[in-house]
Amino acid sequence: MKHIRVAIIGATGYTSLETIRWLLKHPNVTITYLASRKQEQPISELFPELLGRIQLPIAPFDIDAIKKAADAAFLCLPHVAAMEHVPPLLDAGLKVIDLSADYRLKDAASYEKWYKHAHSDVKNLSAAVYGLPEFFAAEIKNARFVSNPGCYPTAAALGIAPLLQAGLVETSDIIINAASGISGAGRTPSPQHHFPERNETYEPYAIGSHRHAPEIQQTLETISGNPVQLLFVPHLIPMDRGILETIYLKPRSAVTLDDAINAYERAYSGKPFVRLRLNNLPGTKYVANTNFADIAVKLYNGRFVVVSAIDNMVKGAAGQAIENMNLMFGLPETAGLL
Ligand SMILES: NC(=O)c1ccc[n+]([C@@H]2O[C@H](COP(=O)([O-])OP(=O)(O)OC[C@H]3O[C@@H](n4cnc5c(N)ncnc54)[C@H](OP(=O)(O)O)[C@@H]3O)[C@@H](O)[C@H]2O)c1
């Protein structure tokens, strides 16, 4: 049986914990290296749910040791830190899956505009394959380096792309109303994410300035081959995990609900992690702790209303990263994920 030795870089954050939890149950994987700048305590003291399940020490980022220990690396680092760690890992011959945003936007100038930082690894920017398996599986299978999509962009692309691909909707009239649980902001503390700030309130943020907007646009333009204009309005909602997006699109003339349903059925036939909810509506509870994306479409007063729900930590991060690893190593897409 194929066996993959995995290193996790940035081991003390939320997406790392999620990656560890899933990989401990993966039949083809052993976690062999946990890298962090903090080295004081075992990972199971930091995350008590791992007690008795993983004995590895946390170690510094030592590329020679990682090269000996691992075949693949998951980068669970913030942007900018990720692009400092990717080149040595690729040079060491590992397959790399980056969960950060550093390699998602294909244009270095656009990266600098949105992330307020010059891109320091432009060479690998073009080598990175965007890891949305429902649309780019063929490229992912041949990739040595995958840039894992953002959480909001995953739910948005899965909800919108089939309608654009089939030419059923106006490309300049797309409104995405999105909400995320607080784990989307990571484990690194910040005052605006303290419990009293976020509890019992539902608020929009970053209207017109959220960095996931250009990523969504780029993905939809790549898939559809046409320019796309969209409004993306994110909100924070006081729950641990989950993303739900309600998306409004204008049908082209004479397009029916059946046309839309057929487009989704064609796009997701044989795709194990997209569930079409034709008789009821998605909710975050039904995808929590799973790698599924649940999607529904309705036609209401001349608009398609699409609802797309994922778990931001699973299909929006660690689960999709493992799905990508499976494809990169020739394993079944679902290995360790159902
Ligand atoms: N949370 C989500 O739902 C989600 C979804 C999709 C994508 N992402 C992306 O995934 C990445 C990780 O997110 P997360 O939620 O796991 O973040 P997190 O909980 O804040 O963890 C990030 C980890 O990276 C390490 N780190 C921080 N700054 C660093 C630096 N300058 N150099 C080296 N290591 C550094 C820290 O570990 P040490 O202090 O131990 O070194 C920290 O525990 C981010 O790029 C995020 O945008 C997150």
Short mmCIF file of C-alpha atoms and ligand atoms in Angstrom, two decimals:
data_model
loop_
_atom_site.label_atom_id
_atom_site.label_comp_id
_atom_site.label_asym_id
_atom_site.label_seq_id
_atom_site.Cartn_x
_atom_site.Cartn_y
_atom_site.Cartn_z
CA MET A 1 0.00 0.00 0.00
CA LYS A 2 1.24 3.50 -0.88
CA HIS A 3 2.57 5.33 2.18
CA ILE A 4 3.10 9.07 2.55
CA ARG A 5 5.18 10.71 5.28
CA VAL A 6 3.83 14.17 6.06
CA ALA A 7 5.36 17.28 7.62
CA ILE A 8 3.13 20.06 8.94
CA ILE A 9 4.63 23.55 9.04
CA GLY A 10 2.96 26.04 11.39
CA ALA A 11 1.82 23.18 13.59
CA THR A 12 0.26 25.18 16.41
CA GLY A 13 -2.63 26.82 14.50
CA TYR A 14 -6.23 25.84 13.76
CA THR A 15 -5.74 24.51 10.23
CA SER A 16 -2.82 22.44 11.49
CA LEU A 17 -4.95 20.91 14.24
CA GLU A 18 -7.64 20.09 11.66
CA THR A 19 -5.05 18.60 9.30
CA ILE A 20 -3.56 16.48 12.10
CA ARG A 21 -7.00 15.21 13.21
CA TRP A 22 -7.89 14.05 9.68
CA LEU A 23 -4.43 12.66 8.83
CA LEU A 24 -4.35 10.54 12.00
CA LYS A 25 -7.27 8.60 10.46
CA HIS A 26 -5.82 8.49 6.93
CA PRO A 27 -4.90 4.93 5.91
CA ASN A 28 -1.91 5.98 3.76
CA VAL A 29 -0.33 8.67 5.94
CA THR A 30 2.06 8.96 8.87
CA ILE A 31 2.71 12.41 10.30
CA THR A 32 6.49 12.54 10.76
CA TYR A 33 7.33 16.20 11.42
CA LEU A 34 5.64 19.10 13.19
CA ALA A 35 7.38 22.44 12.69
CA SER A 36 6.74 25.58 14.69
CA ARG A 37 8.60 28.54 16.09
CA LYS A 38 7.38 27.45 19.55
CA GLN A 39 9.09 24.39 20.91
CA GLU A 40 8.18 24.30 24.57
CA GLN A 41 5.41 21.75 24.76
CA PRO A 42 4.19 18.57 23.05
CA ILE A 43 1.34 19.11 20.58
CA SER A 44 -1.02 17.08 22.80
CA GLU A 45 -0.55 19.58 25.64
CA LEU A 46 -1.46 22.40 23.31
CA PHE A 47 -4.41 20.48 21.84
CA PRO A 48 -5.62 18.05 24.53
CA GLU A 49 -7.86 16.17 22.08
CA LEU A 50 -4.62 14.78 20.58
CA LEU A 51 -3.57 13.19 23.92
CA GLY A 52 -2.52 9.59 23.34
CA ARG A 53 -2.94 9.95 19.58
CA ILE A 54 0.34 11.56 18.47
CA GLN A 55 3.69 11.48 20.26
CA LEU A 56 5.75 13.68 17.92
CA PRO A 57 7.72 16.55 19.41
CA ILE A 58 7.33 20.03 17.94
CA ALA A 59 10.56 20.97 16.19
CA PRO A 60 12.03 24.00 14.48
CA PHE A 61 11.82 24.38 10.69
CA ASP A 62 14.99 22.43 9.80
CA ILE A 63 14.93 21.74 6.08
CA ASP A 64 17.52 18.92 6.22
CA ALA A 65 15.56 17.10 8.91
CA ILE A 66 12.27 17.64 7.05
CA LYS A 67 13.79 16.37 3.80
CA LYS A 68 14.80 13.13 5.55
CA ALA A 69 11.51 12.73 7.38
CA ALA A 70 8.81 13.61 4.84
CA ASP A 71 7.50 13.16 1.29
CA ALA A 72 4.93 15.95 1.52
CA ALA A 73 4.48 19.17 3.47
CA PHE A 74 1.32 21.05 4.44
CA LEU A 75 1.96 24.74 5.08
CA CYS A 76 -0.45 26.00 7.74
CA LEU A 77 1.18 29.42 7.96
CA PRO A 78 -0.06 32.98 7.50
CA HIS A 79 0.54 34.60 4.13
CA VAL A 80 4.04 36.06 3.64
CA ALA A 81 5.46 33.46 6.09
CA ALA A 82 4.31 30.74 3.66
CA MET A 83 6.22 32.07 0.67
CA GLU A 84 9.40 32.13 2.77
CA HIS A 85 9.02 28.39 3.45
CA VAL A 86 7.80 27.07 0.08
CA PRO A 87 11.06 27.41 -1.97
CA PRO A 88 13.24 25.31 0.36
CA LEU A 89 10.58 22.61 0.61
CA LEU A 90 10.21 22.38 -3.18
CA ASP A 91 13.99 22.44 -3.63
CA ALA A 92 14.22 19.56 -1.14
CA GLY A 93 11.98 17.51 -3.45
CA LEU A 94 8.84 17.42 -1.32
CA LYS A 95 5.32 17.75 -2.68
CA VAL A 96 3.87 20.89 -1.12
CA ILE A 97 0.33 21.97 -0.30
CA ASP A 98 0.09 25.58 0.84
CA LEU A 99 -3.02 26.52 2.79
CA SER A 100 -2.15 30.22 2.81
CA ALA A 101 -3.11 32.83 0.21
CA ASP A 102 0.45 33.39 -1.02
CA TYR A 103 0.16 31.52 -4.33
CA ARG A 104 -3.55 31.87 -5.10
CA LEU A 105 -3.54 35.14 -7.06
CA LYS A 106 -1.63 34.45 -10.27
CA ASP A 107 -0.53 38.03 -10.83
CA ALA A 108 2.26 39.30 -8.54
CA ALA A 109 1.04 42.91 -8.91
CA SER A 110 -2.45 41.90 -7.85
CA TYR A 111 -0.96 40.02 -4.86
CA GLU A 112 0.92 43.16 -3.84
CA LYS A 113 -2.18 45.32 -4.24
CA TRP A 114 -4.41 43.11 -2.08
CA TYR A 115 -1.89 41.73 0.43
CA LYS A 116 0.20 44.92 0.74
CA HIS A 117 3.42 42.97 0.37
CA ALA A 118 5.68 42.30 -2.61
CA HIS A 119 5.69 38.67 -3.73
CA SER A 120 9.08 37.17 -2.96
CA ASP A 121 8.70 33.91 -4.92
CA VAL A 122 7.31 34.83 -8.33
CA LYS A 123 8.98 31.78 -9.93
CA ASN A 124 6.78 29.37 -8.00
CA LEU A 125 3.66 31.54 -8.39
CA SER A 126 3.22 30.26 -11.93
CA ALA A 127 4.09 26.69 -10.90
CA ALA A 128 1.38 26.54 -8.22
CA VAL A 129 -1.78 24.69 -9.24
CA TYR A 130 -5.01 26.04 -7.74
CA GLY A 131 -6.34 23.16 -5.69
CA LEU A 132 -10.07 23.10 -6.38
CA PRO A 133 -10.46 19.42 -7.30
CA GLU A 134 -13.97 19.72 -8.77
CA PHE A 135 -12.55 21.85 -11.60
CA PHE A 136 -8.78 21.29 -11.74
CA ALA A 137 -8.27 17.61 -10.82
CA ALA A 138 -6.25 16.83 -13.97
CA GLU A 139 -3.70 19.57 -13.18
CA ILE A 140 -3.61 18.68 -9.47
CA LYS A 141 -2.81 15.03 -10.26
CA ASN A 142 0.38 16.14 -12.05
CA ALA A 143 1.31 18.89 -9.60
CA ARG A 144 4.21 19.02 -7.18
CA PHE A 145 2.91 22.22 -5.65
CA VAL A 146 -0.71 23.05 -4.90
CA SER A 147 -2.11 26.32 -3.63
CA ASN A 148 -5.15 25.42 -1.55
CA PRO A 149 -8.15 27.71 -2.16
CA GLY A 150 -9.49 30.08 0.46
CA CYS A 151 -12.58 29.16 2.47
CA TYR A 152 -15.02 31.77 1.09
CA PRO A 153 -13.67 31.25 -2.47
CA THR A 154 -14.28 27.49 -2.25
CA ALA A 155 -17.95 27.92 -1.33
CA ALA A 156 -18.38 30.69 -3.92
CA ALA A 157 -16.70 28.89 -6.83
CA LEU A 158 -18.59 25.65 -6.19
CA GLY A 159 -21.87 27.56 -6.00
CA ILE A 160 -21.39 29.76 -9.07
CA ALA A 161 -19.10 28.04 -11.57
CA PRO A 162 -21.58 25.51 -13.06
CA LEU A 163 -23.99 28.32 -14.02
CA LEU A 164 -21.19 30.35 -15.64
CA GLN A 165 -19.73 27.31 -17.40
CA ALA A 166 -23.12 26.57 -18.93
CA GLY A 167 -23.60 30.24 -19.94
CA LEU A 168 -26.88 30.46 -18.01
CA VAL A 169 -26.33 33.73 -16.09
CA GLU A 170 -25.20 37.31 -16.62
CA THR A 171 -21.48 37.54 -15.81
CA SER A 172 -21.64 41.12 -14.55
CA ASP A 173 -24.40 40.72 -12.00
CA ILE A 174 -23.28 38.36 -9.24
CA ILE A 175 -23.87 39.14 -5.56
CA ILE A 176 -22.35 36.94 -2.86
CA ASN A 177 -23.64 37.39 0.66
CA ALA A 178 -21.34 35.31 2.86
CA ALA A 179 -20.98 34.47 6.55
CA SER A 180 -18.19 32.69 8.38
CA GLY A 181 -17.64 31.27 11.85
CA ILE A 182 -14.86 32.82 13.92
CA SER A 183 -12.28 30.03 13.44
CA GLY A 184 -11.86 31.48 9.93
CA ALA A 185 -9.69 34.17 11.53
CA GLY A 186 -7.21 31.60 12.92
CA ARG A 187 -5.94 30.88 16.42
CA THR A 188 -3.57 33.83 16.63
CA PRO A 189 -5.37 36.21 19.04
CA SER A 190 -6.62 39.64 18.01
CA PRO A 191 -8.80 42.08 19.95
CA GLN A 192 -11.62 42.15 17.39
CA HIS A 193 -12.01 38.39 17.70
CA HIS A 194 -12.27 38.25 21.51
CA PHE A 195 -15.39 36.46 22.76
CA PRO A 196 -17.22 39.60 24.00
CA GLU A 197 -16.57 41.34 20.68
CA ARG A 198 -17.90 38.52 18.52
CA ASN A 199 -20.53 36.82 20.68
CA GLU A 200 -24.23 37.73 20.17
CA THR A 201 -23.54 39.85 17.11
CA TYR A 202 -23.72 39.26 13.36
CA GLU A 203 -21.73 41.84 11.42
CA PRO A 204 -20.43 42.57 7.94
CA TYR A 205 -16.80 43.48 7.47
CA ALA A 206 -14.31 44.42 4.73
CA ILE A 207 -16.98 45.41 2.19
CA GLY A 208 -15.08 46.15 -1.02
CA SER A 209 -11.71 45.30 0.48
CA HIS A 210 -11.82 41.59 1.35
CA ARG A 211 -8.88 39.71 -0.18
CA HIS A 212 -11.02 36.78 -1.17
CA ALA A 213 -12.94 38.88 -3.73
CA PRO A 214 -10.13 38.92 -6.34
CA GLU A 215 -9.51 35.20 -5.73
CA ILE A 216 -13.18 34.39 -6.40
CA GLN A 217 -13.12 36.54 -9.52
CA GLN A 218 -9.93 34.92 -10.82
CA THR A 219 -11.30 31.40 -10.29
CA LEU A 220 -14.62 32.13 -11.98
CA GLU A 221 -12.89 33.81 -14.93
CA THR A 222 -10.51 30.87 -15.32
CA ILE A 223 -13.34 28.33 -15.26
CA SER A 224 -15.76 30.26 -17.48
CA GLY A 225 -13.24 31.92 -19.81
CA ASN A 226 -15.11 35.23 -19.49
CA PRO A 227 -14.65 38.42 -17.46
CA VAL A 228 -16.77 38.41 -14.32
CA GLN A 229 -17.93 41.22 -12.04
CA LEU A 230 -19.09 40.50 -8.54
CA LEU A 231 -20.03 42.00 -5.19
CA PHE A 232 -18.74 40.01 -2.22
CA VAL A 233 -20.04 40.93 1.22
CA PRO A 234 -18.59 38.84 4.08
CA HIS A 235 -20.00 38.67 7.62
CA LEU A 236 -18.80 37.13 10.87
CA ILE A 237 -21.28 35.02 12.77
CA PRO A 238 -20.74 33.80 16.34
CA MET A 239 -20.15 30.10 15.76
CA ASP A 240 -16.90 28.13 15.84
CA ARG A 241 -16.91 26.86 12.27
CA GLY A 242 -18.87 26.96 9.03
CA ILE A 243 -19.42 29.14 5.98
CA LEU A 244 -22.74 29.79 4.27
CA GLU A 245 -23.05 31.91 1.14
CA THR A 246 -26.31 33.09 -0.40
CA ILE A 247 -25.60 34.06 -4.00
CA TYR A 248 -27.85 36.05 -6.30
CA LEU A 249 -27.47 35.69 -10.08
CA LYS A 250 -29.47 36.95 -13.03
CA PRO A 251 -30.54 34.27 -15.53
CA ARG A 252 -30.02 34.98 -19.22
CA SER A 253 -33.26 35.19 -21.19
CA ALA A 254 -35.35 32.00 -21.43
CA VAL A 255 -33.12 30.12 -18.93
CA THR A 256 -35.14 27.91 -16.57
CA LEU A 257 -34.58 26.36 -13.16
CA ASP A 258 -34.30 22.95 -14.84
CA ASP A 259 -31.44 24.31 -16.99
CA ALA A 260 -29.66 25.36 -13.80
CA ILE A 261 -30.24 22.04 -12.05
CA ASN A 262 -28.97 20.17 -15.12
CA ALA A 263 -25.83 22.35 -15.13
CA TYR A 264 -25.10 21.47 -11.48
CA GLU A 265 -25.79 17.78 -12.08
CA ARG A 266 -23.42 17.74 -15.06
CA ALA A 267 -20.68 19.69 -13.23
CA TYR A 268 -20.78 17.52 -10.11
CA SER A 269 -21.54 14.08 -11.50
CA GLY A 270 -18.87 11.78 -10.00
CA LYS A 271 -17.56 14.52 -7.70
CA PRO A 272 -17.60 12.92 -4.26
CA PHE A 273 -17.69 16.03 -2.07
CA VAL A 274 -20.45 18.13 -3.62
CA ARG A 275 -24.01 17.30 -2.55
CA LEU A 276 -26.88 18.95 -4.41
CA ARG A 277 -29.73 19.69 -2.04
CA LEU A 278 -32.65 19.85 -4.47
CA ASN A 279 -35.48 19.31 -2.01
CA ASN A 280 -34.23 21.31 0.96
CA LEU A 281 -31.67 23.96 1.80
CA PRO A 282 -28.06 23.73 3.01
CA GLY A 283 -27.02 24.75 6.51
CA THR A 284 -23.66 24.90 8.24
CA LYS A 285 -24.71 22.20 10.70
CA TYR A 286 -25.06 19.58 7.96
CA VAL A 287 -21.51 20.06 6.65
CA ALA A 288 -19.72 20.71 9.97
CA ASN A 289 -16.72 18.41 10.47
CA THR A 290 -17.11 17.01 6.94
CA ASN A 291 -15.42 17.69 3.61
CA PHE A 292 -18.78 18.16 1.85
CA ALA A 293 -20.05 21.26 0.09
CA ASP A 294 -23.86 21.38 0.06
CA ILE A 295 -25.47 23.41 -2.72
CA ALA A 296 -29.06 24.37 -3.55
CA VAL A 297 -30.50 26.53 -6.31
CA LYS A 298 -33.92 28.24 -6.46
CA LEU A 299 -35.50 30.61 -8.99
CA TYR A 300 -37.27 33.50 -7.27
CA ASN A 301 -38.63 36.71 -8.82
CA GLY A 302 -36.31 36.52 -11.81
CA ARG A 303 -33.13 35.63 -9.90
CA PHE A 304 -31.31 32.43 -9.20
CA VAL A 305 -30.68 32.18 -5.48
CA VAL A 306 -27.86 29.73 -4.81
CA VAL A 307 -26.98 28.57 -1.30
CA SER A 308 -23.55 27.04 -0.73
CA ALA A 309 -22.35 25.72 2.65
CA ILE A 310 -19.01 24.25 3.73
CA ASP A 311 -16.97 23.80 6.90
CA ASN A 312 -14.28 26.50 6.60
CA MET A 313 -11.74 24.30 8.38
CA VAL A 314 -12.42 21.16 6.29
CA LYS A 315 -13.57 21.72 2.67
CA GLY A 316 -12.38 25.31 3.16
CA ALA A 317 -8.90 24.30 4.37
CA ALA A 318 -7.52 21.00 5.78
CA GLY A 319 -9.94 18.57 4.13
CA GLN A 320 -9.51 20.07 0.68
CA ALA A 321 -5.72 20.10 1.26
CA ILE A 322 -5.84 16.36 2.00
CA GLU A 323 -8.06 15.81 -1.05
CA ASN A 324 -5.33 17.55 -3.08
CA MET A 325 -2.63 15.40 -1.48
CA ASN A 326 -4.62 12.29 -2.41
CA LEU A 327 -4.77 13.38 -6.05
CA MET A 328 -1.07 14.38 -6.12
CA PHE A 329 -0.06 10.91 -4.85
CA GLY A 330 -2.44 8.91 -7.06
CA LEU A 331 -4.73 7.89 -4.19
CA PRO A 332 -8.53 7.87 -4.34
CA GLU A 333 -9.75 11.45 -3.84
CA THR A 334 -11.79 10.38 -0.83
CA ALA A 335 -9.02 8.51 1.05
CA GLY A 336 -9.21 9.37 4.75
CA LEU A 337 -11.97 11.91 4.19
CA LEU A 338 -15.29 10.05 4.43
N1 LIG B 1 -8.79 29.22 9.64
C1 LIG B 1 -9.41 28.95 8.50
O1 LIG B 1 -10.61 28.64 8.45
C2 LIG B 1 -8.62 28.96 7.21
C3 LIG B 1 -9.26 28.52 6.05
C4 LIG B 1 -8.55 28.52 4.85
C5 LIG B 1 -7.25 28.98 4.81
N2 LIG B 1 -6.67 29.45 5.95
C6 LIG B 1 -5.27 29.91 5.85
O2 LIG B 1 -4.44 28.92 6.42
C7 LIG B 1 -3.30 29.54 7.03
C8 LIG B 1 -3.23 29.11 8.49
O3 LIG B 1 -4.44 29.56 9.12
P1 LIG B 1 -4.78 29.20 10.61
O4 LIG B 1 -6.21 29.53 10.79
O5 LIG B 1 -4.30 27.83 10.94
O6 LIG B 1 -3.87 30.27 11.38
P2 LIG B 1 -3.39 30.28 12.89
O7 LIG B 1 -4.36 29.47 13.71
O8 LIG B 1 -3.18 31.68 13.26
O9 LIG B 1 -2.02 29.49 12.84
C9 LIG B 1 -0.92 29.88 12.05
C10 LIG B 1 0.36 29.31 12.65
O10 LIG B 1 1.46 29.79 11.86
C11 LIG B 1 2.59 30.05 12.72
N3 LIG B 1 3.12 31.38 12.38
C12 LIG B 1 2.53 32.58 12.55
N4 LIG B 1 3.31 33.56 12.06
C13 LIG B 1 4.41 32.98 11.58
C14 LIG B 1 5.60 33.44 10.96
N5 LIG B 1 5.78 34.75 10.72
N6 LIG B 1 6.54 32.55 10.57
C15 LIG B 1 6.38 31.25 10.80
N7 LIG B 1 5.26 30.73 11.42
C16 LIG B 1 4.30 31.59 11.78
C17 LIG B 1 2.09 30.04 14.15
O11 LIG B 1 2.71 28.96 14.78
P3 LIG B 1 3.98 29.15 15.75
O12 LIG B 1 3.76 30.45 16.48
O13 LIG B 1 3.90 27.95 16.60
O14 LIG B 1 5.18 29.16 14.87
C18 LIG B 1 0.60 29.81 14.06
O15 LIG B 1 0.15 28.84 14.99
C19 LIG B 1 -3.49 31.05 6.87
O16 LIG B 1 -2.74 31.48 5.78
C20 LIG B 1 -4.98 31.20 6.60
O17 LIG B 1 -5.30 32.33 5.85
C21 LIG B 1 -7.32 29.43 7.15
#
